[in-house]
Amino acid sequence: MKQLFCIFLLAIANLLYLPYGYSQSKSTQTDNRPWNASWIAAANDGGNEYGIYYFRKSIELVAKPASFIIHVSADNRYKLYVNGRLVSLGPARGDTYFWNYETVNLAPYLIAGKNTISALVFNEAQFRPEAQISVRTAFIIQGSSTNEEILNTNSTWKCIRDAGHQPIPGYFFAASKGEMVDMNQAVKGDWTAVKYDDSTWRGATKVLDGKLKGMSWGIDWALIPSPLPAREMTYQRLTKLRGAIGMSIPTTFPEKKVPLTIPANTTIALLLDQTFETNAYVTLNFSGGKDAGISLGYAEALYDKGSNGTRKSNRNEVEGKEFIGRKDSLIADGSQGQSFTTLNFRTYRYIRLIVRTKNDPLIINDLYGTFTGYPFERTAVFNTDDIESKQILDIGWRTARLNAWETYTDCPYYEQLQYIGDTRIQALISYYNTSDDRLARNALTLMDHSRIAEGVTRSCYPTKGTQIISTFSLWYIGMLHDYWMYRNDSDFIKDKLVGERAVLDFFSKYQQPDGSLKDTPYWAFVDWAGNLAGDVKGTDGSAAIYDLQLLWAYQWAAEMESKIGLRDYANIYNQKAAQLKATIQRKYWDPIKKLYGDTKEKTGFSQHTNSLAILTGMVQNAELPALTKKLLTDRTLTQCTIYFKYYLHQALIKGGLGNDYMNWLDVWRDNIKMGMTTWAEVSDLQNTRSDCHAWGASPNIEFFRTVLGIDSDAPGFTKIKIEPHLGTLTNISGSIPHPAGKISVAYKLERGKWQISINLPEKTSGILVWKTKAYVLKAGSNSFVI
């Protein structure tokens, strides 16, 4: 296959081994004091070419400080070191109008005497990930106070470009690429160390003044404090050797640190298995092997031989498989203590290591990963004796975590883009499983920033391009409504209502006199199923699925506007919703099939259209049981993939079938049977592209919202509704985080009576709905025998 591209070098092994995370912290700067630091770069560097740069400055301190806070940013990205220790990675991705800086307390790493602060800054230029917006190569540090301004970036900093790095273009079009490093040409020695000799390095050159947002007429890096915490960085060893060609390998490798000596003029290939998918910075330490070639390949799964990289079978199997994936390539310089750590994390379950020596043997001293991700803490609890349920939740949680970094992402291997359709589900997973909503807030803010002049959002953001999936703008309004219902922060959402209005105004321009959308613009994606990837359209240019999405968006918007916005808008949206409901009923309802057609011709029918018809209140109570049953039994309907089953399941629950929820998880069970450790992008597991797509992790919502029955019943989660759907379960309990604390429930069947215990946070109330009967719940403990 084609090689990839990019590059890097000498980030020594222990620099990324941080067992407890590093000191980056949320900005404490609350004033608007102008910065006096400069954006700096290497002398005579144009700033728009691929390059890896090292910056250094040494300072003398009389005593170890109790606090030493700096603000730091770069374009594209940086790794910041103090006295050889990695202390910060960044900046969190945004755009030039909102360019993030990270705030770091360096005090824990400083000493009395000489200290060296250094940074690796890299610019992948035209090869950078699709999510990476850029102006040019540059680096900046601003001290938080006069004492810390000794580290302000200016001409006292030194800089050198590492010539050992050259990009290797590859076909993984959207995510970060591979790296090519020639150690013979790379900067020698540990350039982060205090004693390193940088006398030959040139002084850095000023590029621009550092300007906080609003303090400059231009948009070159309008600086804002990052709203996110430092990412998790956890040492992670590979666990299994699955194949070796060319030499025998100790049985403890790679799980244990065991040196491997590859003789001169030898080629070996090792297949290593993490046993589960992960995101990790990969570190390879090696010695000797002058001019030996080293290849590190990364793959989510192995491909069936003869399929040309299109078909995968059981992910645990290696026999009859071939390795296809992105690669890093190295050339050894023959010295002792060579080290390579990837610039960006790599996503993999399998790593293939190939070494081809020349006249000198090469020693592999160590190979390991450093897991990285947004530092979510899983606080939700689901207590059950069912092993399968635990497995589904654990795989879903891993999937969600691998798709949460500085933004949510659709997939970590291929694209790393924050798509709205994916992100809506991911944010809800965060609300139900953690007490941390910062990444969700960041997503909502970025999507708001992404709107173009027409009012519609981009499909994903941040992104250097402008892809628009217009239907995702409607899901964005759903995301606003979700946050409003599950997090007690109406002011945050109120600030976003201008964007909601802009989106609906955009769609109003494509509505016909009866309210139905005609020729829905841009990419009208719904799901990877049938013609719902954007091709569904009747002869009049309309389709039920788009009208239903718009209807739902009007309903969400009207609710928010009536409580925290402008009532005039609520009235307008309610009127538009009423008109659209009448049009949908007249235009798409088939009285013979008792289903809604995908178009006015009613030649095609889908689970998608009929699910949204239920969820938007289109279906009359008399028709609801029969239609709901057809969603499950009528195989002529276009079937939802794992993504859109999120909406299908909600419709089935609203239709009264929630007690069967555990019977609807076959696609997740199929994933497990196929050796998956994360959920695939689509339901066709042999032909799926991505093996890790968080939009499939909806059981991590529904096990709590549907099975345990915990849901918000008012904006801000100020009222709580408990309506369990236990099916055949007779002993189950659990809890989720709540803005005011925690909600706990327990259900146990004993001698024909249900023992029910529910605990609500302070200053909340709610209802328990049990077999259509409602029971009042108060704050604190509630017990029932039913």
Coordinates of N, CA and C in Angstrom, one line a residue, residues 568-730:
D568 N -41.8 35.4 20.8 CA -42.3 35.6 19.4 C -41.7 34.5 18.5
Y569 N -40.4 34.2 18.7 CA -39.8 33.1 18.0 C -40.5 31.8 18.3
A570 N -40.9 31.6 19.6 CA -41.6 30.3 19.9 C -42.9 30.2 19.2
N571 N -43.6 31.3 19.1 CA -44.9 31.3 18.4 C -44.7 31.0 16.9
I572 N -43.7 31.6 16.3 CA -43.4 31.4 14.9 C -43.1 29.9 14.7
Y573 N -42.2 29.4 15.5 CA -41.8 28.0 15.3 C -42.9 27.0 15.6
N574 N -43.7 27.3 16.5 CA -44.9 26.5 16.8 C -45.9 26.5 15.6
Q575 N -46.0 27.6 15.0 CA -46.9 27.7 13.8 C -46.3 27.0 12.6
K576 N -45.0 27.1 12.4 CA -44.3 26.4 11.4 C -44.4 24.9 11.6
A577 N -44.3 24.5 12.9 CA -44.3 23.0 13.2 C -45.7 22.5 12.9
A578 N -46.7 23.2 13.3 CA -48.1 22.8 13.0 C -48.4 22.6 11.6
Q579 N -47.9 23.6 10.8 CA -48.1 23.5 9.3 C -47.4 22.3 8.7
L580 N -46.2 22.1 9.2 CA -45.4 21.0 8.7 C -46.0 19.7 9.1
K581 N -46.5 19.5 10.3 CA -47.1 18.3 10.7 C -48.3 18.0 9.8
A582 N -49.1 18.9 9.4 CA -50.3 18.7 8.6 C -49.8 18.3 7.2
T583 N -48.8 18.9 6.7 CA -48.2 18.6 5.3 C -47.6 17.2 5.3
I584 N -46.9 16.8 6.3 CA -46.3 15.5 6.4 C -47.4 14.4 6.4
Q585 N -48.4 14.7 7.2 CA -49.5 13.7 7.3 C -50.2 13.5 5.9
R586 N -50.5 14.6 5.3 CA -51.1 14.6 4.0 C -50.2 14.0 2.9
K587 N -49.0 14.3 2.9 CA -48.1 14.0 1.8 C -47.5 12.6 1.9
Y588 N -47.2 12.1 3.1 CA -46.4 10.9 3.2 C -47.1 9.7 3.8
W589 N -48.2 9.9 4.5 CA -48.9 8.8 5.1 C -49.6 7.9 4.1
D590 N -49.3 6.6 4.2 CA -50.0 5.6 3.3 C -51.0 4.9 4.2
P591 N -52.3 5.2 3.9 CA -53.4 4.6 4.7 C -53.6 3.1 4.6
I592 N -53.0 2.6 3.5 CA -53.1 1.1 3.3 C -52.0 0.4 4.0
K593 N -50.8 0.9 3.8 CA -49.6 0.2 4.5 C -49.5 0.7 6.0
K594 N -50.2 1.7 6.3 CA -50.2 2.3 7.7 C -48.7 2.7 8.1
L595 N -48.1 3.3 7.1 CA -46.7 3.7 7.3 C -46.5 5.0 6.6
Y596 N -45.5 5.8 7.0 CA -45.1 7.0 6.2 C -44.1 6.6 5.2
G597 N -44.4 7.0 3.9 CA -43.4 6.8 2.8 C -42.3 7.8 2.9
D598 N -41.2 7.4 2.2 CA -40.0 8.2 2.2 C -40.2 9.4 1.3
T599 N -41.1 9.3 0.3 CA -41.4 10.4 -0.6 C -42.9 10.4 -0.8
K600 N -43.4 11.4 -1.5 CA -44.8 11.6 -1.8 C -45.3 10.4 -2.7
E601 N -44.4 9.8 -3.4 CA -44.8 8.7 -4.3 C -45.0 7.4 -3.5
K602 N -44.5 7.4 -2.3 CA -44.6 6.2 -1.4 C -44.2 4.9 -2.0
T603 N -43.1 5.0 -2.7 CA -42.5 3.8 -3.3 C -41.4 3.2 -2.5
G604 N -41.0 3.9 -1.5 CA -40.0 3.4 -0.5 C -40.4 3.8 0.9
F605 N -40.0 2.9 1.8 CA -40.4 3.1 3.2 C -39.1 2.7 4.1
S606 N -39.0 3.4 5.2 CA -37.8 3.1 6.0 C -38.1 3.2 7.5
Q607 N -37.2 2.5 8.2 CA -37.3 2.6 9.7 C -37.0 4.1 10.1
H608 N -36.1 4.7 9.3 CA -35.7 6.1 9.7 C -36.9 7.1 9.7
T609 N -37.6 7.1 8.6 CA -38.8 8.0 8.4 C -39.8 7.7 9.5
N610 N -40.2 6.5 9.7 CA -41.2 6.1 10.6 C -40.8 6.3 12.1
S611 N -39.5 6.1 12.4 CA -39.0 6.4 13.7 C -39.2 7.9 14.0
L612 N -38.8 8.8 13.1 CA -38.9 10.2 13.4 C -40.4 10.6 13.4
A613 N -41.2 9.9 12.7 CA -42.6 10.2 12.7 C -43.2 10.0 14.1
I614 N -42.7 8.9 14.8 CA -43.2 8.6 16.1 C -42.6 9.7 17.1
L615 N -41.3 10.0 16.9 CA -40.6 10.9 17.9 C -41.1 12.3 17.8
T616 N -41.6 12.7 16.6 CA -42.1 14.1 16.5 C -43.6 14.2 16.8
G617 N -44.2 13.1 17.2 CA -45.6 13.2 17.6 C -46.6 13.1 16.4
M618 N -46.1 12.6 15.3 CA -46.9 12.5 14.1 C -47.9 11.4 14.2
V619 N -47.6 10.3 14.9 CA -48.4 9.1 14.9 C -49.5 9.2 15.9
Q620 N -50.7 9.0 15.5 CA -51.8 9.0 16.4 C -51.8 7.8 17.3
N621 N -52.4 7.9 18.5 CA -52.3 6.8 19.5 C -52.9 5.5 18.9
A622 N -54.0 5.7 18.1 CA -54.6 4.5 17.5 C -53.7 3.8 16.6
E623 N -52.8 4.5 15.9 CA -51.9 3.9 14.9 C -50.6 3.4 15.5
L624 N -50.3 3.9 16.7 CA -49.0 3.8 17.2 C -48.6 2.3 17.5
P625 N -49.4 1.5 18.1 CA -48.9 0.1 18.3 C -48.6 -0.7 17.1
A626 N -49.5 -0.6 16.1 CA -49.2 -1.3 14.8 C -48.0 -0.8 14.1
L627 N -47.8 0.5 14.0 CA -46.7 1.1 13.3 C -45.4 0.7 14.1
T628 N -45.4 0.8 15.4 CA -44.2 0.4 16.1 C -43.8 -1.0 15.9
K629 N -44.8 -1.9 15.9 CA -44.5 -3.3 15.6 C -43.9 -3.5 14.2
K630 N -44.4 -2.7 13.3 CA -43.8 -2.9 11.9 C -42.4 -2.4 11.8
L631 N -42.0 -1.5 12.7 CA -40.6 -1.1 12.7 C -39.7 -2.2 13.0
L632 N -40.1 -3.2 13.8 CA -39.3 -4.3 14.2 C -39.5 -5.5 13.2
T633 N -40.7 -5.7 12.6 CA -40.9 -6.9 11.9 C -40.9 -6.8 10.4
D634 N -41.1 -5.6 9.9 CA -41.2 -5.4 8.4 C -39.8 -5.2 7.8
R635 N -39.3 -6.3 7.2 CA -38.0 -6.3 6.7 C -37.9 -5.6 5.3
T636 N -39.0 -5.2 4.8 CA -39.0 -4.5 3.5 C -38.6 -3.0 3.8
L637 N -38.7 -2.6 5.0 CA -38.3 -1.2 5.3 C -36.8 -1.1 5.3
T638 N -36.3 0.0 4.8 CA -34.8 0.3 4.8 C -34.4 0.3 6.3
Q639 N -33.4 -0.6 6.6 CA -33.1 -0.8 8.0 C -32.0 0.2 8.5
C640 N -32.1 0.6 9.7 CA -31.2 1.5 10.3 C -29.8 0.8 10.5
T641 N -28.7 1.5 10.3 CA -27.4 1.0 10.7 C -27.3 1.3 12.2
I642 N -26.1 0.9 12.7 CA -25.8 1.0 14.2 C -26.0 2.4 14.7
Y643 N -25.7 3.4 13.8 CA -25.8 4.8 14.1 C -27.2 5.2 14.4
F644 N -28.1 5.0 13.4 CA -29.5 5.5 13.5 C -30.4 4.6 14.4
K645 N -29.8 3.5 14.8 CA -30.6 2.7 15.8 C -30.8 3.5 17.1
Y646 N -30.0 4.5 17.3 CA -30.2 5.4 18.5 C -31.6 6.0 18.4
Y647 N -32.0 6.4 17.2 CA -33.4 7.0 17.0 C -34.4 6.0 16.9
L648 N -34.1 4.9 16.3 CA -35.1 3.8 16.2 C -35.5 3.3 17.5
H649 N -34.5 3.1 18.4 CA -34.8 2.6 19.7 C -35.6 3.5 20.5
Q650 N -35.4 4.8 20.4 CA -36.2 5.8 21.1 C -37.7 5.7 20.6
A651 N -37.8 5.5 19.3 CA -39.2 5.4 18.8 C -39.9 4.2 19.3
L652 N -39.2 3.1 19.3 CA -39.8 1.8 19.8 C -40.2 1.9 21.3
I653 N -39.4 2.7 22.0 CA -39.7 2.9 23.5 C -40.9 3.7 23.6
K654 N -40.9 4.8 22.8 CA -42.1 5.7 22.9 C -43.4 4.9 22.4
G655 N -43.2 4.0 21.5 CA -44.3 3.1 21.1 C -44.7 2.1 22.0
G656 N -44.1 2.0 23.2 CA -44.5 1.1 24.3 C -43.8 -0.2 24.3
L657 N -42.7 -0.4 23.6 CA -41.9 -1.7 23.6 C -40.6 -1.6 24.4
G658 N -40.5 -0.7 25.2 CA -39.2 -0.5 25.9 C -38.8 -1.7 26.7
N659 N -39.7 -2.5 27.2 CA -39.3 -3.7 28.0 C -38.5 -4.8 27.1
D660 N -38.5 -4.6 25.8 CA -37.8 -5.5 24.9 C -36.4 -4.9 24.5
Y661 N -36.0 -3.8 25.1 CA -34.8 -3.2 24.7 C -33.6 -4.1 24.6
M662 N -33.4 -5.0 25.6 CA -32.3 -5.9 25.6 C -32.3 -6.9 24.5
N663 N -33.4 -7.0 23.8 CA -33.5 -7.9 22.7 C -33.1 -7.2 21.3
W664 N -32.9 -5.9 21.4 CA -32.6 -5.2 20.2 C -31.1 -5.0 19.9
L665 N -30.3 -5.7 20.6 CA -28.8 -5.4 20.6 C -28.0 -6.4 19.8
D666 N -28.6 -7.0 18.8 CA -28.0 -8.0 18.0 C -26.7 -7.5 17.3
V667 N -26.8 -6.2 16.7 CA -25.6 -5.7 16.0 C -24.4 -5.5 17.0
W668 N -24.7 -5.2 18.2 CA -23.6 -5.1 19.2 C -23.1 -6.5 19.6
R669 N -24.0 -7.4 19.7 CA -23.6 -8.8 20.0 C -22.7 -9.3 18.8
D670 N -23.1 -9.0 17.6 CA -22.3 -9.4 16.4 C -20.9 -8.8 16.4
N671 N -20.8 -7.5 16.9 CA -19.5 -6.9 17.0 C -18.6 -7.7 18.0
I672 N -19.2 -8.1 19.1 CA -18.5 -8.9 20.1 C -18.0 -10.2 19.5
K673 N -18.9 -10.9 18.8 CA -18.6 -12.2 18.2 C -17.4 -12.1 17.2
M674 N -17.3 -10.9 16.6 CA -16.3 -10.7 15.6 C -15.0 -10.2 16.2
G675 N -14.9 -10.2 17.5 CA -13.6 -9.9 18.1 C -13.4 -8.4 18.3
M676 N -14.5 -7.6 18.1 CA -14.4 -6.1 18.2 C -14.2 -5.7 19.6
T677 N -13.3 -4.7 19.8 CA -13.1 -4.1 21.2 C -13.6 -2.7 21.2
T678 N -14.1 -2.2 20.1 CA -14.8 -0.9 19.9 C -15.9 -1.2 18.9
W679 N -16.8 -0.2 18.8 CA -18.0 -0.4 17.9 C -17.7 0.1 16.5
A680 N -18.0 -0.7 15.5 CA -17.7 -0.4 14.1 C -18.6 0.8 13.6
E681 N -18.2 1.3 12.5 CA -18.9 2.5 11.9 C -20.2 2.1 11.4
V682 N -20.3 1.0 10.7 CA -21.6 0.5 10.2 C -21.9 -0.9 10.6
S683 N -23.1 -1.4 10.3 CA -23.5 -2.7 10.7 C -22.9 -3.9 9.9
D684 N -22.4 -3.6 8.7 CA -21.7 -4.6 7.9 C -20.3 -4.7 8.4
L685 N -20.0 -5.7 9.3 CA -18.8 -5.7 10.1 C -17.6 -6.2 9.2
Q686 N -17.9 -6.9 8.2 CA -16.8 -7.4 7.3 C -16.3 -6.3 6.4
N687 N -17.1 -5.3 6.1 CA -16.8 -4.3 5.1 C -16.8 -2.9 5.7
T688 N -16.8 -2.8 7.0 CA -16.8 -1.5 7.6 C -15.4 -0.9 7.4
R689 N -15.4 0.4 7.2 CA -14.1 1.1 7.2 C -13.5 1.3 8.6
S690 N -14.2 2.1 9.4 CA -13.7 2.3 10.7 C -14.2 1.3 11.7
D691 N -13.2 0.8 12.6 CA -13.6 -0.1 13.6 C -13.9 0.6 14.9
C692 N -13.9 1.9 14.9 CA -14.1 2.6 16.2 C -14.9 3.9 15.9
H693 N -16.2 3.8 16.0 CA -17.1 4.9 15.8 C -18.0 5.1 17.0
A694 N -17.9 6.3 17.7 CA -18.6 6.5 18.9 C -20.1 6.6 18.7
W695 N -20.6 6.9 17.5 CA -22.0 7.0 17.3 C -22.7 5.7 17.5
G696 N -22.0 4.6 17.6 CA -22.5 3.3 17.9 C -22.6 2.9 19.4
A697 N -22.2 3.9 20.2 CA -22.1 3.6 21.7 C -23.4 4.0 22.4
S698 N -24.5 4.1 21.7 CA -25.8 4.5 22.3 C -26.2 3.6 23.5
P699 N -25.9 2.3 23.6 CA -26.3 1.6 24.8 C -25.7 2.2 26.1
N700 N -24.6 3.0 26.0 CA -24.1 3.6 27.2 C -25.0 4.8 27.6
I701 N -26.0 5.1 26.8 CA -27.1 6.0 27.2 C -28.3 5.2 27.7
E702 N -28.7 4.3 26.8 CA -30.0 3.6 27.0 C -30.0 2.6 28.2
F703 N -28.9 2.1 28.5 CA -28.8 1.2 29.7 C -29.3 2.0 31.0
F704 N -29.0 3.3 31.0 CA -29.4 4.2 32.1 C -30.7 4.8 31.8
R705 N -30.9 5.4 30.6 CA -32.2 6.1 30.4 C -33.3 5.2 30.2
T706 N -33.1 4.1 29.5 CA -34.3 3.2 29.2 C -34.4 2.1 30.2
V707 N -33.3 1.3 30.4 CA -33.4 0.1 31.3 C -33.6 0.6 32.7
L708 N -32.7 1.4 33.3 CA -32.9 1.9 34.6 C -34.0 3.0 34.7
G709 N -34.2 3.6 33.5 CA -35.4 4.5 33.4 C -35.1 5.9 33.9
I710 N -33.9 6.4 34.0 CA -33.6 7.7 34.5 C -33.5 8.7 33.4
D711 N -34.4 9.7 33.5 CA -34.4 10.7 32.5 C -34.7 12.1 33.1
S712 N -34.3 13.1 32.3 CA -34.7 14.5 32.7 C -36.2 14.8 32.3
D713 N -36.9 15.5 33.2 CA -38.3 15.8 33.0 C -38.5 17.3 33.0
A714 N -37.4 18.0 32.9 CA -37.6 19.5 32.9 C -36.2 20.1 32.6
P715 N -36.1 21.3 32.0 CA -34.9 21.9 31.7 C -33.9 21.9 32.9
G716 N -32.7 21.6 32.6 CA -31.7 21.6 33.7 C -31.7 20.4 34.6
F717 N -32.5 19.4 34.2 CA -32.7 18.2 35.0 C -33.2 18.5 36.4
T718 N -34.0 19.6 36.4 CA -34.6 20.1 37.7 C -35.7 19.2 38.2
K719 N -36.3 18.4 37.3 CA -37.3 17.4 37.6 C -36.8 16.1 37.0
I720 N -37.1 15.0 37.6 CA -36.5 13.7 37.2 C -37.7 12.7 37.0
K721 N -37.6 12.0 35.9 CA -38.6 11.0 35.6 C -37.9 9.6 35.7
I722 N -38.4 8.7 36.4 CA -37.9 7.4 36.5 C -38.9 6.4 35.9
E723 N -38.6 5.8 34.8 CA -39.6 4.9 34.1 C -38.7 3.7 33.6
P724 N -38.5 2.7 34.4 CA -37.7 1.6 34.1 C -38.3 0.7 33.0
H725 N -37.5 0.0 32.2 CA -38.0 -1.0 31.3 C -37.1 -2.2 31.5
L726 N -37.5 -3.1 32.4 CA -36.6 -4.1 32.9 C -36.7 -5.4 32.2
G727 N -37.7 -5.6 31.4 CA -37.8 -6.8 30.6 C -37.8 -8.0 31.6
T728 N -36.9 -8.9 31.4 CA -36.8 -10.1 32.2 C -35.9 -10.0 33.4
L729 N -35.3 -8.8 33.6 CA -34.4 -8.5 34.7 C -35.1 -8.5 36.0
T730 N -34.6 -9.1 37.0 CA -35.3 -9.1 38.3 C -34.5 -8.5 39.5

